[in-house]
């Protein structure tokens, strides 16, 4: 495995173009098509996660102040589960799928083969930097591809750890890590890829898609946005509060599918906010800065951005939290009430531990609010009245939905994970990853006999009439 690190700017490191060339020629050897090779790579990747757990957890702590247990579950164990599931099913997924052939097209055999795509580019963000490079990599390996991985420079310690570790475990000529930021990513995007898998914000997604258009390269875009939570009058408020607080404040709110804001039925607003605060105290104590289970904001730039949103006009009253310590990049778990829908905090993805709440009269108003905005990556509804949750599921569009839960759908390997519209395109996880990183190739085989002349020109007389009847 090759890795380039511009920060070291060593002359011996290959350029992005050279790395691209190397993984492409490895793909051309055909060795990645072999199922045994794919499984070896997956097992080695799993071994890396096990043997280097401490190094990766330390990098995540340095980057995001990630609590150990949280980092283990959301970054390391997540990728390991994807590997286990893939190893279990890969043979079955790779088997050509026989499909029916209409009688008039018989005799013959129709099958769908899953072809590797070739050399793929995977660009990751900083918030779950092991998971969001590792999980797409599992899909790329399973699909029989080679890949260049570009971790986020923002989570620099994890990027460095991945660049150091991966070459020790997986095929050096088939997989490469290119470290760096805009310059290196731009250089990579100038190459011709067979697929680009990008996770990050929608502004850069447009740059990625524009670069991909040059070669008609297909893209998967895993983006973010504002994921709403609807709290119905019928909700179990204790459970809702706990699950929302957990989903919101995990990784200090820096989760693509974190609840972004709450639309709460006005009849339960007061008790809901009280229970939410109780849940925060239960999880992180009265002063979460001392909690070993609460993370930190990634960098000063994001800290300032969050402060601007919280202090901005129309953000609303602080229901609890609001405390900050800039030097420690600590931002307290915070909730707001009476937030103005036209405020800045309601018009950009928050991506931090601030939860605005807006009261609504009923579920109709909540649905109207959601459908008037961009299609979110996730949507959460808390209701014990099934009619209400069913209406939300059927009358709104989003990447995914959880009823009476937050975040958990991302960890269900049988559910494809992805966005729609401004929250992304394409999906992955489990079988969906294999599908994303392979081409469904239609293969039709026909015997050479019979070969009736009716199928061929000239079409006239009885032959033409018969053909019209048959088709
Ligand atoms: P980021 O700043 O790390 O950027 C993502 C990647 O894009 C990085 O590798 C970076 O080097 C590259 N990049 C940045 N600017 C570029 C440019 N001008 N040209 C080319 N490449 C460039 O991460 P981010 O975008 O701040 O990540 C947060 C966003 O990602 C949020 O919107 C979040 O919701 C979303 N996200 C989505 C998912 C998902 O699975 N759907 C997961 C995590 C994060």
Short mmCIF file of C-alpha atoms and ligand atoms in Angstrom, two decimals:
data_model
loop_
_atom_site.label_atom_id
_atom_site.label_comp_id
_atom_site.label_asym_id
_atom_site.label_seq_id
_atom_site.Cartn_x
_atom_site.Cartn_y
_atom_site.Cartn_z
CA UNK A 1 0.00 0.00 0.00
CA UNK A 2 1.30 3.42 -0.93
CA UNK A 3 0.67 6.44 1.22
CA UNK A 4 1.43 10.05 0.50
CA UNK A 5 1.68 12.72 3.12
CA UNK A 6 2.25 16.21 1.75
CA UNK A 7 2.78 17.48 5.29
CA UNK A 8 6.11 15.65 5.29
CA UNK A 9 6.68 16.84 1.70
CA UNK A 10 9.26 14.11 1.25
CA UNK A 11 10.38 13.82 -2.37
CA UNK A 12 10.17 10.04 -2.20
CA UNK A 13 6.38 10.16 -1.74
CA UNK A 14 4.45 9.48 -4.91
CA UNK A 15 2.17 12.20 -6.28
CA UNK A 16 -1.62 11.70 -6.37
CA UNK A 17 -1.29 11.05 -10.12
CA UNK A 18 1.31 8.34 -9.55
CA UNK A 19 -0.78 6.74 -6.83
CA UNK A 20 -3.77 6.75 -9.14
CA UNK A 21 -1.72 5.11 -11.86
CA UNK A 22 -0.49 2.44 -9.51
CA UNK A 23 -3.90 1.37 -8.22
CA UNK A 24 -5.30 1.44 -11.74
CA UNK A 25 -2.58 -0.85 -13.10
CA UNK A 26 -3.10 -3.17 -10.14
CA UNK A 27 -6.77 -3.37 -11.05
CA UNK A 28 -5.78 -4.18 -14.63
CA UNK A 29 -3.83 -7.24 -13.45
CA UNK A 30 -7.20 -8.79 -12.59
CA UNK A 31 -6.13 -10.06 -9.17
CA UNK A 32 -8.76 -8.07 -7.29
CA UNK A 33 -11.50 -10.09 -8.98
CA UNK A 34 -10.56 -13.19 -7.03
CA UNK A 35 -12.85 -13.83 -4.07
CA UNK A 36 -10.00 -15.27 -1.99
CA UNK A 37 -7.98 -12.08 -2.49
CA UNK A 38 -10.93 -9.96 -1.41
CA UNK A 39 -11.46 -12.03 1.73
CA UNK A 40 -7.76 -11.83 2.61
CA UNK A 41 -7.92 -8.04 2.40
CA UNK A 42 -11.02 -7.92 4.58
CA UNK A 43 -9.48 -10.19 7.21
CA UNK A 44 -6.30 -8.11 7.26
CA UNK A 45 -8.32 -4.94 7.67
CA UNK A 46 -10.11 -6.52 10.61
CA UNK A 47 -6.76 -7.52 12.11
CA UNK A 48 -5.58 -3.93 11.74
CA UNK A 49 -8.61 -2.70 13.72
CA UNK A 50 -7.95 -5.24 16.45
CA UNK A 51 -4.18 -4.90 16.71
CA UNK A 52 -4.13 -1.12 16.33
CA UNK A 53 -7.19 -0.30 18.40
CA UNK A 54 -5.20 1.66 20.97
CA UNK A 55 -3.41 3.77 18.35
CA UNK A 56 -6.66 4.58 16.56
CA UNK A 57 -8.52 5.41 19.78
CA UNK A 58 -5.71 7.73 20.81
CA UNK A 59 -5.81 9.49 17.43
CA UNK A 60 -9.58 9.94 17.78
CA UNK A 61 -9.10 11.31 21.28
CA UNK A 62 -6.52 13.80 20.07
CA UNK A 63 -8.70 14.91 17.16
CA UNK A 64 -12.14 15.03 18.73
CA UNK A 65 -11.69 14.36 22.44
CA UNK A 66 -13.64 11.21 21.62
CA UNK A 67 -14.46 9.19 24.72
CA UNK A 68 -12.90 5.70 24.37
CA UNK A 69 -16.08 3.63 24.54
CA UNK A 70 -17.89 5.93 22.12
CA UNK A 71 -14.98 5.91 19.68
CA UNK A 72 -14.74 2.14 19.89
CA UNK A 73 -18.45 1.64 19.16
CA UNK A 74 -18.92 4.27 16.45
CA UNK A 75 -15.62 4.03 14.62
CA UNK A 76 -13.89 0.71 15.23
CA UNK A 77 -16.66 -1.79 15.99
CA UNK A 78 -18.76 -0.27 13.23
CA UNK A 79 -16.21 -1.11 10.54
CA UNK A 80 -15.54 -4.51 12.09
CA UNK A 81 -19.25 -5.40 11.87
CA UNK A 82 -19.29 -4.37 8.23
CA UNK A 83 -16.31 -6.67 7.61
CA UNK A 84 -17.91 -9.60 9.44
CA UNK A 85 -21.18 -9.23 7.57
CA UNK A 86 -19.38 -8.94 4.24
CA UNK A 87 -17.19 -11.99 4.87
CA UNK A 88 -20.32 -13.97 5.72
CA UNK A 89 -22.23 -13.05 2.59
CA UNK A 90 -19.61 -12.27 -0.05
CA UNK A 91 -19.81 -15.64 -1.82
CA UNK A 92 -23.57 -15.32 -2.14
CA UNK A 93 -23.41 -11.69 -3.27
CA UNK A 94 -20.84 -12.52 -5.96
CA UNK A 95 -22.84 -15.40 -7.37
CA UNK A 96 -24.42 -14.44 -10.72
CA UNK A 97 -28.13 -13.97 -10.18
CA UNK A 98 -30.31 -15.93 -12.57
CA UNK A 99 -33.36 -14.01 -13.77
CA UNK A 100 -36.43 -15.09 -15.74
CA UNK A 101 -36.37 -15.03 -19.53
CA UNK A 102 -39.73 -14.34 -21.22
CA UNK A 103 -41.04 -17.31 -23.20
CA UNK A 104 -40.78 -15.52 -26.54
CA UNK A 105 -37.06 -14.91 -25.94
CA UNK A 106 -36.28 -18.50 -25.09
CA UNK A 107 -34.28 -20.63 -25.29
CA UNK A 108 -31.52 -18.93 -23.35
CA UNK A 109 -30.25 -17.94 -19.93
CA UNK A 110 -30.31 -14.46 -18.40
CA UNK A 111 -28.08 -13.59 -15.49
CA UNK A 112 -26.84 -10.55 -13.62
CA UNK A 113 -23.12 -10.53 -12.88
CA UNK A 114 -21.67 -8.11 -10.34
CA UNK A 115 -18.57 -6.64 -11.97
CA UNK A 116 -15.94 -4.67 -10.05
CA UNK A 117 -15.96 -1.00 -11.05
CA UNK A 118 -12.18 -0.53 -11.23
CA UNK A 119 -10.12 2.10 -9.41
CA UNK A 120 -12.22 4.13 -7.00
CA UNK A 121 -11.62 7.26 -4.97
CA UNK A 122 -12.94 7.50 -1.40
CA UNK A 123 -12.91 10.94 0.25
CA UNK A 124 -13.73 11.10 3.96
CA UNK A 125 -14.71 13.78 6.49
CA UNK A 126 -13.43 14.36 10.02
CA UNK A 127 -16.31 13.49 12.35
CA UNK A 128 -16.09 9.67 12.30
CA UNK A 129 -12.79 9.47 10.47
CA UNK A 130 -12.17 5.73 10.87
CA UNK A 131 -15.73 4.65 10.12
CA UNK A 132 -16.18 6.93 7.12
CA UNK A 133 -13.00 5.75 5.42
CA UNK A 134 -13.26 2.16 6.69
CA UNK A 135 -16.86 1.33 5.81
CA UNK A 136 -16.64 2.47 2.17
CA UNK A 137 -13.29 0.67 1.93
CA UNK A 138 -15.01 -2.58 2.97
CA UNK A 139 -17.48 -2.07 0.11
CA UNK A 140 -14.71 -1.27 -2.36
CA UNK A 141 -12.75 -4.41 -1.39
CA UNK A 142 -15.88 -6.58 -1.46
CA UNK A 143 -16.66 -5.31 -4.94
CA UNK A 144 -13.19 -6.29 -6.21
CA UNK A 145 -11.90 -2.77 -6.73
CA UNK A 146 -8.69 -0.96 -5.98
CA UNK A 147 -8.96 2.33 -4.12
CA UNK A 148 -7.30 5.55 -3.12
CA UNK A 149 -8.40 6.82 0.27
CA UNK A 150 -8.30 10.50 1.17
CA UNK A 151 -8.99 10.96 4.89
CA UNK A 152 -9.87 14.43 6.13
CA UNK A 153 -6.94 16.67 6.97
CA UNK A 154 -9.14 18.22 9.66
CA UNK A 155 -8.87 15.06 11.80
CA UNK A 156 -5.11 15.05 11.24
CA UNK A 157 -4.11 12.49 13.88
CA UNK A 158 -6.50 9.88 12.56
CA UNK A 159 -5.48 10.62 8.97
CA UNK A 160 -1.85 10.04 9.92
CA UNK A 161 -2.66 6.85 11.82
CA UNK A 162 -4.60 5.43 8.86
CA UNK A 163 -1.80 6.36 6.45
CA UNK A 164 0.70 4.60 8.68
CA UNK A 165 -1.34 1.52 9.52
CA UNK A 166 -3.21 0.55 6.37
CA UNK A 167 -0.06 -0.14 4.32
CA UNK A 168 1.04 -2.60 6.98
CA UNK A 169 -2.07 -4.70 6.50
CA UNK A 170 -3.65 -4.49 3.05
CA UNK A 171 -2.30 -4.97 -0.48
CA UNK A 172 0.24 -2.22 -1.06
CA UNK A 173 -0.38 -1.90 -4.76
CA UNK A 174 -4.14 -1.99 -4.63
CA UNK A 175 -4.87 0.52 -1.88
CA UNK A 176 -3.26 3.84 -1.13
CA UNK A 177 -3.82 6.63 1.36
CA UNK A 178 -3.27 10.15 0.13
CA UNK A 179 -3.13 12.62 2.98
CA UNK A 180 -3.84 16.29 2.53
CA UNK A 181 -6.51 18.91 2.02
CA UNK A 182 -7.95 20.90 -0.85
CA UNK A 183 -4.81 20.81 -3.00
CA UNK A 184 -4.33 17.06 -2.82
CA UNK A 185 -8.04 16.33 -3.21
CA UNK A 186 -8.19 18.62 -6.24
CA UNK A 187 -5.24 16.74 -7.77
CA UNK A 188 -6.95 13.43 -7.12
CA UNK A 189 -10.23 14.65 -8.59
CA UNK A 190 -8.41 15.55 -11.82
CA UNK A 191 -7.72 11.84 -12.44
CA UNK A 192 -10.07 9.45 -14.15
CA UNK A 193 -11.82 7.22 -11.60
CA UNK A 194 -14.39 4.50 -12.03
CA UNK A 195 -16.35 5.74 -9.02
CA UNK A 196 -16.00 8.53 -6.50
CA UNK A 197 -17.40 8.01 -3.02
CA UNK A 198 -17.51 11.31 -1.14
CA UNK A 199 -18.67 11.96 2.42
CA UNK A 200 -18.82 15.56 3.60
CA UNK A 201 -20.66 18.80 3.02
CA UNK A 202 -22.86 19.73 0.06
CA UNK A 203 -20.64 22.61 -1.12
CA UNK A 204 -17.64 20.36 -1.70
CA UNK A 205 -20.01 17.71 -3.10
CA UNK A 206 -20.70 20.10 -5.96
CA UNK A 207 -16.96 20.39 -6.63
CA UNK A 208 -16.67 16.59 -6.59
CA UNK A 209 -19.60 16.15 -8.95
CA UNK A 210 -18.28 18.77 -11.34
CA UNK A 211 -14.90 17.03 -11.48
CA UNK A 212 -16.61 13.65 -11.95
CA UNK A 213 -18.67 15.01 -14.84
CA UNK A 214 -15.54 15.43 -16.93
CA UNK A 215 -15.23 11.65 -17.28
CA UNK A 216 -18.87 10.78 -16.59
CA UNK A 217 -17.68 9.11 -13.41
CA UNK A 218 -20.53 7.97 -11.17
CA UNK A 219 -20.57 9.38 -7.65
CA UNK A 220 -21.96 8.46 -4.28
CA UNK A 221 -22.47 11.56 -2.17
CA UNK A 222 -23.00 11.05 1.56
CA UNK A 223 -23.93 14.52 2.79
CA UNK A 224 -25.70 16.07 5.75
CA UNK A 225 -28.21 18.80 6.44
CA UNK A 226 -30.83 19.49 9.05
CA UNK A 227 -32.39 16.28 10.39
CA UNK A 228 -35.63 17.13 12.22
CA UNK A 229 -37.24 15.44 15.20
CA UNK A 230 -41.01 15.49 15.52
CA UNK A 231 -42.33 15.03 19.06
CA UNK A 232 -46.00 14.23 19.03
CA UNK A 233 -48.39 14.78 21.89
CA UNK A 234 -48.65 10.98 22.19
CA UNK A 235 -44.88 10.48 22.61
CA UNK A 236 -43.41 8.65 25.58
CA UNK A 237 -41.54 11.74 26.75
CA UNK A 238 -39.07 9.96 29.04
CA UNK A 239 -37.89 7.67 26.27
CA UNK A 240 -37.97 10.45 23.68
CA UNK A 241 -35.85 12.73 25.87
CA UNK A 242 -33.23 10.05 26.54
CA UNK A 243 -32.97 8.94 22.93
CA UNK A 244 -32.88 12.46 21.55
CA UNK A 245 -30.28 13.62 24.11
CA UNK A 246 -28.13 10.58 23.33
CA UNK A 247 -28.36 11.07 19.54
CA UNK A 248 -27.80 14.81 19.75
CA UNK A 249 -24.87 14.96 22.15
CA UNK A 250 -22.93 11.91 20.92
CA UNK A 251 -19.62 13.16 19.49
CA UNK A 252 -20.70 16.61 20.77
CA UNK A 253 -23.36 16.80 18.08
CA UNK A 254 -20.89 16.35 15.23
CA UNK A 255 -22.84 13.55 13.59
CA UNK A 256 -24.35 13.78 10.11
CA UNK A 257 -27.62 12.23 11.31
CA UNK A 258 -27.73 13.97 14.70
CA UNK A 259 -31.14 15.43 15.51
CA UNK A 260 -30.67 18.99 14.25
CA UNK A 261 -33.83 20.58 15.70
CA UNK A 262 -37.10 19.55 17.36
CA UNK A 263 -40.64 20.29 16.30
CA UNK A 264 -42.53 19.68 19.50
CA UNK A 265 -46.29 19.63 20.00
CA UNK A 266 -47.06 22.72 22.07
CA UNK A 267 -49.02 20.65 24.60
CA UNK A 268 -45.88 18.77 25.67
CA UNK A 269 -43.11 21.34 25.14
CA UNK A 270 -42.53 22.12 28.84
CA UNK A 271 -42.37 18.52 30.11
CA UNK A 272 -40.28 17.47 27.10
CA UNK A 273 -37.61 20.11 27.74
CA UNK A 274 -37.51 19.27 31.46
CA UNK A 275 -36.99 15.58 30.68
CA UNK A 276 -34.37 16.39 28.05
CA UNK A 277 -32.40 18.35 30.63
CA UNK A 278 -32.81 15.50 33.14
CA UNK A 279 -31.41 13.09 30.57
CA UNK A 280 -28.37 15.34 29.99
CA UNK A 281 -27.70 15.50 33.74
CA UNK A 282 -28.07 11.72 33.99
CA UNK A 283 -25.65 11.11 31.11
CA UNK A 284 -22.99 13.76 31.71
CA UNK A 285 -23.56 15.09 35.25
CA UNK A 286 -24.35 18.67 36.21
CA UNK A 287 -21.13 19.96 34.64
CA UNK A 288 -20.48 17.94 31.46
CA UNK A 289 -16.99 19.43 31.05
CA UNK A 290 -15.91 16.85 33.63
CA UNK A 291 -17.72 13.93 31.99
CA UNK A 292 -15.48 11.23 30.50
CA UNK A 293 -18.32 10.51 28.05
CA UNK A 294 -18.63 13.90 26.41
CA UNK A 295 -16.52 14.94 23.39
CA UNK A 296 -15.05 18.21 22.16
CA UNK A 297 -15.48 20.43 19.10
CA UNK A 298 -13.07 19.49 16.31
CA UNK A 299 -11.31 22.88 15.94
CA UNK A 300 -11.45 26.61 16.67
CA UNK A 301 -13.16 27.42 13.39
CA UNK A 302 -16.09 25.15 14.18
CA UNK A 303 -16.17 26.39 17.78
CA UNK A 304 -16.51 29.98 16.54
CA UNK A 305 -19.16 28.93 14.02
CA UNK A 306 -21.23 27.28 16.77
CA UNK A 307 -20.86 30.33 19.02
CA UNK A 308 -22.07 32.55 16.19
CA UNK A 309 -25.14 30.34 15.71
CA UNK A 310 -25.96 30.24 19.42
CA UNK A 311 -25.52 34.00 19.87
CA UNK A 312 -27.24 34.85 16.58
CA UNK A 313 -30.50 36.71 16.27
CA UNK A 314 -33.60 34.54 16.62
CA UNK A 315 -31.75 31.54 18.10
CA UNK A 316 -34.19 31.64 21.02
CA UNK A 317 -33.88 31.33 24.80
CA UNK A 318 -31.44 28.91 26.36
CA UNK A 319 -33.47 26.14 27.99
CA UNK A 320 -30.31 24.61 29.47
CA UNK A 321 -26.58 24.61 28.70
CA UNK A 322 -25.01 27.42 26.73
CA UNK A 323 -21.68 27.20 28.58
CA UNK A 324 -18.42 27.13 26.64
CA UNK A 325 -14.70 26.95 27.19
CA UNK A 326 -12.92 28.02 24.05
CA UNK A 327 -9.45 26.91 25.15
CA UNK A 328 -10.75 23.39 25.82
CA UNK A 329 -13.07 23.50 22.77
CA UNK A 330 -15.82 22.48 25.18
CA UNK A 331 -19.33 23.38 24.15
CA UNK A 332 -22.00 22.38 26.69
CA UNK A 333 -24.99 20.25 25.69
CA UNK A 334 -27.50 22.98 24.97
CA UNK A 335 -31.20 23.28 24.09
CA UNK A 336 -33.06 26.35 22.91
CA UNK A 337 -36.75 27.16 23.01
CA UNK A 338 -38.83 29.48 20.82
CA UNK A 339 -36.28 29.43 18.03
CA UNK A 340 -37.22 31.58 15.05
CA UNK A 341 -37.46 29.43 11.88
CA UNK A 342 -35.83 32.23 9.90
CA UNK A 343 -32.77 32.50 12.21
CA UNK A 344 -29.29 31.43 11.06
CA UNK A 345 -29.34 28.43 13.40
CA UNK A 346 -32.42 27.15 11.57
CA UNK A 347 -30.95 27.75 8.15
CA UNK A 348 -27.67 25.91 8.27
CA UNK A 349 -26.69 22.49 9.54
CA UNK A 350 -25.74 22.93 13.21
CA UNK A 351 -23.28 20.03 13.51
CA UNK A 352 -22.71 20.68 17.19
CA UNK A 353 -24.42 20.22 20.58
CA UNK A 354 -27.13 22.89 20.23
CA UNK A 355 -30.73 21.72 19.92
CA UNK A 356 -33.28 24.37 18.90
CA UNK A 357 -36.93 23.61 19.56
CA UNK A 358 -39.93 25.06 17.80
CA UNK A 359 -43.48 24.45 18.95
CA UNK A 360 -46.09 23.25 16.48
CA UNK A 361 -49.84 22.86 16.85
CA UNK A 362 -50.02 19.30 15.58
CA UNK A 363 -48.48 16.72 13.29
CA UNK A 364 -49.89 18.45 10.17
CA UNK A 365 -47.91 21.57 11.01
CA UNK A 366 -44.79 19.49 11.67
CA UNK A 367 -45.09 17.69 8.32
CA UNK A 368 -45.68 20.98 6.54
CA UNK A 369 -42.57 22.47 8.19
CA UNK A 370 -40.40 19.53 7.11
CA UNK A 371 -41.67 19.24 3.55
CA UNK A 372 -41.20 22.97 2.93
CA UNK A 373 -37.43 22.49 3.44
CA UNK A 374 -34.60 20.50 1.86
CA UNK A 375 -34.96 16.72 2.09
CA UNK A 376 -33.07 15.71 5.25
CA UNK A 377 -30.62 12.84 5.70
CA UNK A 378 -32.60 11.53 8.68
CA UNK A 379 -35.99 12.21 10.18
CA UNK A 380 -37.09 11.17 13.65
CA UNK A 381 -40.60 10.90 14.97
CA UNK A 382 -41.57 10.16 18.55
CA UNK A 383 -45.19 9.08 18.86
CA UNK A 384 -47.05 6.20 20.48
CA UNK A 385 -49.95 6.82 18.16
CA UNK A 386 -49.11 4.70 15.11
CA UNK A 387 -51.32 6.78 12.88
CA UNK A 388 -49.08 9.76 13.57
CA UNK A 389 -45.81 7.95 12.92
CA UNK A 390 -47.25 6.30 9.80
CA UNK A 391 -48.30 9.68 8.46
CA UNK A 392 -44.81 11.09 9.02
CA UNK A 393 -43.22 8.10 7.26
CA UNK A 394 -45.60 8.32 4.29
CA UNK A 395 -45.92 12.07 3.86
CA UNK A 396 -42.28 13.13 4.10
CA UNK A 397 -39.10 12.33 2.16
CA UNK A 398 -35.71 11.79 3.78
CA UNK A 399 -32.66 9.54 3.53
CA UNK A 400 -33.99 7.45 6.41
CA UNK A 401 -36.48 7.53 9.28
CA UNK A 402 -36.46 6.26 12.85
CA UNK A 403 -39.69 5.93 14.77
CA UNK A 404 -39.13 6.35 18.51
CA UNK A 405 -35.36 6.25 18.07
CA UNK A 406 -32.46 8.35 16.81
CA UNK A 407 -29.34 7.33 14.85
CA UNK A 408 -29.91 3.58 15.17
CA UNK A 409 -30.91 3.00 11.57
CA UNK A 410 -27.30 3.73 10.55
CA UNK A 411 -26.16 0.62 12.39
CA UNK A 412 -28.66 -1.78 10.82
CA UNK A 413 -26.59 -3.47 8.12
CA UNK A 414 -29.64 -4.61 6.17
CA UNK A 415 -30.80 -1.00 5.71
CA UNK A 416 -29.13 1.01 2.92
CA UNK A 417 -27.74 4.25 4.31
CA UNK A 418 -27.75 7.41 2.22
CA UNK A 419 -29.41 10.71 1.53
CA UNK A 420 -31.67 12.22 -1.07
CA UNK A 421 -31.56 15.60 -2.77
CA UNK A 422 -29.41 18.02 -0.79
CA UNK A 423 -28.57 15.25 1.73
CA UNK A 424 -26.89 13.08 -0.89
CA UNK A 425 -27.24 10.39 -3.53
CA UNK A 426 -26.56 6.69 -3.47
CA UNK A 427 -26.33 4.45 -0.42
CA UNK A 428 -24.10 1.91 1.29
CA UNK A 429 -23.65 -0.46 4.26
CA UNK A 430 -23.89 -4.23 3.99
CA UNK A 431 -25.28 -5.46 0.72
CA UNK A 432 -25.89 -1.86 -0.40
CA UNK A 433 -22.11 -1.24 -0.25
CA UNK A 434 -21.47 -4.25 -2.45
CA UNK A 435 -24.06 -2.98 -4.92
CA UNK A 436 -22.59 0.54 -4.87
CA UNK A 437 -19.10 -0.72 -5.62
CA UNK A 438 -20.10 -3.14 -8.40
CA UNK A 439 -21.77 -2.86 -11.76
CA UNK A 440 -24.86 -4.99 -12.41
CA UNK A 441 -23.86 -6.49 -15.75
CA UNK A 442 -26.60 -8.17 -17.75
CA UNK A 443 -25.48 -11.38 -19.42
CA UNK A 444 -27.64 -13.25 -21.90
CA UNK A 445 -26.50 -16.61 -23.31
CA UNK A 446 -28.33 -18.30 -26.15
CA UNK A 447 -27.80 -21.69 -27.75
CA UNK A 448 -26.88 -21.58 -31.44
CA UNK A 449 -29.88 -23.70 -32.29
CA UNK A 450 -32.63 -23.10 -33.17
CA UNK A 451 -31.89 -20.03 -35.29
CA UNK A 452 -35.12 -19.44 -37.23
CA UNK A 453 -34.91 -17.20 -40.30
CA UNK A 454 -38.05 -15.33 -39.17
CA UNK A 455 -35.84 -13.25 -36.87
CA UNK A 456 -33.88 -11.76 -39.77
CA UNK A 457 -34.70 -9.38 -42.68
CA UNK A 458 -36.15 -9.11 -45.17
CA UNK A 459 -39.40 -8.64 -43.24
CA UNK A 460 -42.30 -8.97 -45.61
CA UNK A 461 -45.42 -10.95 -46.31
CA UNK A 462 -46.38 -13.63 -43.87
CA UNK A 463 -43.09 -13.24 -41.98
CA UNK A 464 -43.83 -9.60 -41.13
CA UNK A 465 -47.39 -10.46 -40.07
CA UNK A 466 -46.17 -13.32 -37.89
CA UNK A 467 -43.50 -11.20 -36.25
CA UNK A 468 -46.05 -8.51 -35.39
CA UNK A 469 -48.23 -11.15 -33.78
CA UNK A 470 -45.40 -12.74 -31.82
CA UNK A 471 -43.88 -9.57 -30.39
P1 LIG B 1 -14.22 17.98 5.69
O1 LIG B 1 -13.96 19.43 5.89
O2 LIG B 1 -13.28 17.00 6.29
O3 LIG B 1 -14.35 17.76 4.13
C1 LIG B 1 -14.62 16.48 3.60
C2 LIG B 1 -13.55 16.13 2.58
O4 LIG B 1 -13.59 17.03 1.52
C3 LIG B 1 -12.14 16.19 3.18
O5 LIG B 1 -11.45 15.01 2.84
C4 LIG B 1 -11.56 17.43 2.57
O6 LIG B 1 -10.17 17.34 2.38
C5 LIG B 1 -12.29 17.53 1.24
N1 LIG B 1 -12.39 18.90 0.77
C6 LIG B 1 -12.65 20.00 1.52
N2 LIG B 1 -12.70 21.10 0.73
C7 LIG B 1 -12.45 20.69 -0.54
C8 LIG B 1 -12.36 21.35 -1.80
N3 LIG B 1 -12.53 22.66 -1.91
N4 LIG B 1 -12.11 20.60 -2.89
C9 LIG B 1 -11.93 19.27 -2.79
N5 LIG B 1 -12.01 18.59 -1.62
C10 LIG B 1 -12.26 19.28 -0.50
O7 LIG B 1 -15.62 17.56 6.27
P2 LIG B 1 -16.96 18.39 6.27
O8 LIG B 1 -17.44 18.57 4.88
O9 LIG B 1 -16.88 19.54 7.18
O10 LIG B 1 -17.86 17.27 6.97
C11 LIG B 1 -19.02 17.59 7.62
C12 LIG B 1 -20.19 17.42 6.68
O11 LIG B 1 -20.24 16.06 6.26
C13 LIG B 1 -21.50 17.69 7.33
O12 LIG B 1 -22.36 18.32 6.43
C14 LIG B 1 -22.03 16.30 7.66
O13 LIG B 1 -23.41 16.23 7.80
C15 LIG B 1 -21.52 15.53 6.49
N6 LIG B 1 -21.38 14.12 6.82
C16 LIG B 1 -22.15 13.22 6.17
C17 LIG B 1 -22.07 11.89 6.50
C18 LIG B 1 -22.93 10.86 5.82
O14 LIG B 1 -22.65 9.69 6.01
N7 LIG B 1 -23.94 11.24 5.07
C19 LIG B 1 -21.18 11.47 7.48
C20 LIG B 1 -20.39 12.42 8.09
C21 LIG B 1 -20.49 13.75 7.76
#
